[in-house]
PDB file of C-alpha atoms in Angstrom:
ATOM      1  CA  UNK A 826    -104.179 -71.668  -3.680  1.00 83.00           C
ATOM      2  CA  UNK A 827    -102.991 -71.831  -7.537  1.00 85.00           C
ATOM      3  CA  UNK A 828    -105.272 -71.088  -9.860  1.00 88.00           C
ATOM      4  CA  UNK A 829    -105.174 -73.500 -13.096  1.00 88.00           C
ATOM      5  CA  UNK A 830    -105.941 -70.793 -15.810  1.00 93.00           C
ATOM      6  CA  UNK A 831    -105.948 -71.192 -19.571  1.00 94.00           C
ATOM      7  CA  UNK A 832    -103.295 -68.976 -21.338  1.00 96.00           C
ATOM      8  CA  UNK A 833    -102.935 -68.368 -25.109  1.00 96.00           C
ATOM      9  CA  UNK A 834    -100.444 -65.783 -25.429  1.00 95.00           C
ATOM     10  CA  UNK A 835     -99.623 -63.080 -27.099  1.00 96.00           C
ATOM     11  CA  UNK A 836     -96.080 -63.529 -27.361  1.00 96.00           C
ATOM     12  CA  UNK A 837     -93.744 -61.484 -29.628  1.00 95.00           C
ATOM     13  CA  UNK A 838     -92.593 -63.358 -32.846  1.00 92.00           C
ATOM     14  CA  UNK A 839     -88.732 -63.249 -31.517  1.00 93.00           C
ATOM     15  CA  UNK A 840     -89.602 -64.576 -28.307  1.00 92.00           C
ATOM     16  CA  UNK A 841     -86.830 -67.338 -27.471  1.00 90.00           C
ATOM     17  CA  UNK A 842     -89.558 -69.144 -25.406  1.00 91.00           C
ATOM     18  CA  UNK A 843     -92.240 -69.068 -28.246  1.00 92.00           C
ATOM     19  CA  UNK A 844     -91.922 -72.875 -28.504  1.00 90.00           C
ATOM     20  CA  UNK A 845     -92.931 -73.352 -24.882  1.00 90.00           C
ATOM     21  CA  UNK A 846     -95.709 -70.646 -24.998  1.00 94.00           C
ATOM     22  CA  UNK A 847     -97.080 -72.185 -28.051  1.00 93.00           C
ATOM     23  CA  UNK A 848     -97.283 -75.468 -26.450  1.00 91.00           C
ATOM     24  CA  UNK A 849     -99.137 -73.785 -23.326  1.00 93.00           C
ATOM     25  CA  UNK A 850    -101.657 -71.945 -25.687  1.00 95.00           C
ATOM     26  CA  UNK A 851    -102.292 -75.370 -27.358  1.00 93.00           C
ATOM     27  CA  UNK A 852    -103.434 -77.060 -24.015  1.00 92.00           C
ATOM     28  CA  UNK A 853    -105.466 -73.808 -22.959  1.00 94.00           C
ATOM     29  CA  UNK A 854    -108.659 -75.377 -24.023  1.00 91.00           C
ATOM     30  CA  UNK A 855    -107.851 -78.638 -22.050  1.00 91.00           C
ATOM     31  CA  UNK A 856    -109.209 -79.010 -18.363  1.00 92.00           C
ATOM     32  CA  UNK A 857    -107.015 -81.357 -16.857  1.00 91.00           C
ATOM     33  CA  UNK A 858    -108.922 -81.749 -13.787  1.00 92.00           C
ATOM     34  CA  UNK A 859    -111.706 -84.556 -14.655  1.00 94.00           C
ATOM     35  CA  UNK A 860    -108.908 -86.841 -15.522  1.00 94.00           C
ATOM     36  CA  UNK A 861    -107.133 -86.029 -12.519  1.00 95.00           C
ATOM     37  CA  UNK A 862    -110.185 -86.347 -10.331  1.00 96.00           C
ATOM     38  CA  UNK A 863    -110.938 -89.841 -11.709  1.00 95.00           C
ATOM     39  CA  UNK A 864    -107.447 -91.028 -11.079  1.00 95.00           C
ATOM     40  CA  UNK A 865    -107.873 -89.699  -7.564  1.00 96.00           C
ATOM     41  CA  UNK A 866    -111.221 -91.823  -7.246  1.00 96.00           C
ATOM     42  CA  UNK A 867    -109.507 -94.606  -8.762  1.00 96.00           C
ATOM     43  CA  UNK A 868    -106.364 -94.976  -6.506  1.00 96.00           C
ATOM     44  CA  UNK A 869    -107.545 -93.314  -3.760  1.00 97.00           C
ATOM     45  CA  UNK A 870    -105.180 -90.530  -3.837  1.00 97.00           C
ATOM     46  CA  UNK A 871    -106.226 -87.197  -3.106  1.00 97.00           C
ATOM     47  CA  UNK A 872    -106.034 -84.406  -6.389  1.00 96.00           C
ATOM     48  CA  UNK A 873    -103.697 -82.457  -4.473  1.00 95.00           C
ATOM     49  CA  UNK A 874    -101.131 -85.191  -4.299  1.00 97.00           C
ATOM     50  CA  UNK A 875    -101.542 -86.036  -7.612  1.00 96.00           C
ATOM     51  CA  UNK A 876    -101.132 -82.532  -9.156  1.00 95.00           C
ATOM     52  CA  UNK A 877     -98.056 -82.217  -7.461  1.00 94.00           C
ATOM     53  CA  UNK A 878     -96.810 -85.621  -8.496  1.00 93.00           C
ATOM     54  CA  UNK A 879     -97.699 -84.566 -11.834  1.00 92.00           C
ATOM     55  CA  UNK A 880     -95.732 -81.341 -11.924  1.00 90.00           C
ATOM     56  CA  UNK A 881     -92.806 -82.640 -10.067  1.00 88.00           C
ATOM     57  CA  UNK A 882     -92.221 -85.596 -12.422  1.00 85.00           C
ATOM     58  CA  UNK A 883     -92.648 -83.137 -15.366  1.00 84.00           C
ATOM     59  CA  UNK A 884     -90.365 -80.324 -13.832  1.00 82.00           C
ATOM     60  CA  UNK A 885     -87.575 -82.924 -13.249  1.00 78.00           C
ATOM     61  CA  UNK A 886     -87.914 -84.630 -16.482  1.00 74.00           C
ATOM     62  CA  UNK A 887     -84.881 -83.097 -17.670  1.00 71.00           C
ATOM     63  CA  UNK A 888     -82.924 -84.601 -14.661  1.00 73.00           C
ATOM     64  CA  UNK A 889     -84.142 -87.918 -15.015  1.00 73.00           C
ATOM     65  CA  UNK A 890     -82.822 -87.652 -18.982  1.00 71.00           C
ATOM     66  CA  UNK A 891     -79.298 -86.864 -17.553  1.00 71.00           C
ATOM     67  CA  UNK A 892     -79.495 -89.687 -15.128  1.00 73.00           C
ATOM     68  CA  UNK A 893     -80.429 -92.474 -17.994  1.00 76.00           C
ATOM     69  CA  UNK A 894     -77.788 -90.661 -20.430  1.00 79.00           C
ATOM     70  CA  UNK A 895     -75.206 -89.738 -18.151  1.00 80.00           C
ATOM     71  CA  UNK A 896     -73.477 -86.450 -18.101  1.00 82.00           C
ATOM     72  CA  UNK A 897     -70.632 -87.992 -20.046  1.00 86.00           C
ATOM     73  CA  UNK A 898     -72.832 -88.690 -23.012  1.00 87.00           C
ATOM     74  CA  UNK A 899     -74.796 -85.289 -22.374  1.00 86.00           C
ATOM     75  CA  UNK A 900     -71.621 -83.208 -22.353  1.00 89.00           C
ATOM     76  CA  UNK A 901     -70.554 -85.203 -26.073  1.00 92.00           C
ATOM     77  CA  UNK A 902     -73.575 -84.205 -27.315  1.00 92.00           C
ATOM     78  CA  UNK A 903     -73.800 -80.504 -26.441  1.00 93.00           C
ATOM     79  CA  UNK A 904     -70.068 -80.177 -27.372  1.00 95.00           C
ATOM     80  CA  UNK A 905     -71.395 -80.661 -30.736  1.00 96.00           C
ATOM     81  CA  UNK A 906     -73.749 -77.949 -30.536  1.00 95.00           C
ATOM     82  CA  UNK A 907     -71.299 -75.636 -29.519  1.00 96.00           C
ATOM     83  CA  UNK A 908     -68.739 -76.114 -31.693  1.00 96.00           C
ATOM     84  CA  UNK A 909     -71.597 -75.456 -34.475  1.00 96.00           C
ATOM     85  CA  UNK A 910     -72.332 -72.583 -32.974  1.00 94.00           C
ATOM     86  CA  UNK A 911     -68.954 -71.233 -32.633  1.00 96.00           C
ATOM     87  CA  UNK A 912     -68.507 -71.795 -36.064  1.00 96.00           C
ATOM     88  CA  UNK A 913     -71.458 -69.849 -36.921  1.00 95.00           C
ATOM     89  CA  UNK A 914     -71.900 -71.241 -40.590  1.00 96.00           C
ATOM     90  CA  UNK A 915     -74.548 -73.479 -41.996  1.00 95.00           C
ATOM     91  CA  UNK A 916     -72.518 -75.891 -43.280  1.00 96.00           C
ATOM     92  CA  UNK A 917     -71.136 -76.367 -39.630  1.00 96.00           C
ATOM     93  CA  UNK A 918     -75.002 -76.851 -38.210  1.00 96.00           C
ATOM     94  CA  UNK A 919     -75.549 -79.471 -40.949  1.00 96.00           C
ATOM     95  CA  UNK A 920     -72.528 -81.385 -40.031  1.00 96.00           C
ATOM     96  CA  UNK A 921     -73.360 -81.067 -36.557  1.00 96.00           C
ATOM     97  CA  UNK A 922     -76.343 -82.601 -37.426  1.00 95.00           C
ATOM     98  CA  UNK A 923     -75.186 -85.426 -38.949  1.00 95.00           C
ATOM     99  CA  UNK A 924     -72.933 -85.826 -36.115  1.00 95.00           C
ATOM    100  CA  UNK A 925     -75.551 -85.755 -33.692  1.00 94.00           C
ATOM    101  CA  UNK A 926     -78.041 -88.230 -35.642  1.00 93.00           C
ATOM    102  CA  UNK A 927     -75.322 -90.710 -35.846  1.00 91.00           C
ATOM    103  CA  UNK A 928     -74.293 -90.403 -31.908  1.00 88.00           C
ATOM    104  CA  UNK A 929     -78.382 -90.877 -31.407  1.00 88.00           C
ATOM    105  CA  UNK A 930     -78.228 -93.973 -33.750  1.00 85.00           C
ATOM    106  CA  UNK A 931     -75.897 -95.725 -31.615  1.00 83.00           C
ATOM    107  CA  UNK A 932     -77.576 -94.674 -28.331  1.00 81.00           C
ATOM    108  CA  UNK A 933     -80.847 -96.077 -30.162  1.00 78.00           C
ATOM    109  CA  UNK A 934     -79.399 -99.354 -31.210  1.00 74.00           C
ATOM    110  CA  UNK A 935     -80.317-101.477 -28.284  1.00 69.00           C
ATOM    111  CA  UNK A 936     -84.024-100.317 -28.747  1.00 69.00           C
ATOM    112  CA  UNK A 937     -84.199-101.001 -32.386  1.00 71.00           C
ATOM    113  CA  UNK A 938     -82.156-104.252 -32.959  1.00 67.00           C
ATOM    114  CA  UNK A 939     -84.037-107.141 -31.018  1.00 65.00           C
ATOM    115  CA  UNK A 940     -81.198-109.333 -30.873  1.00 67.00           C
ATOM    116  CA  UNK A 941     -79.306-107.398 -28.458  1.00 56.00           C
ATOM    117  CA  UNK A 942     -81.448-108.433 -25.520  1.00 51.00           C
TER     118      UNK A 942
END
């Protein structure tokens, strides 16, 4: 059996996972079970099956994004970051930001232009 327990830290200021831990702490006061139990009743699916679904869907979210964008685009986006990190300068990171912003704008174009559909 898994116990759903709230967690609020602490974590060191230089923790590389601080953003995730901050998010975990943010949701520590929320009890998800009433929502899951109502959904279970409404759709006639066991609570355990719904919890498993929610966890599996969240845990595979990165894989879903990879499938949607495709491995080639993921590699292209990551290469911009790798090059900026290798250069190690603020100017290179700013240049990478501009390049990534342009690439994302290109990917977003079909969402923003109603005439494309």
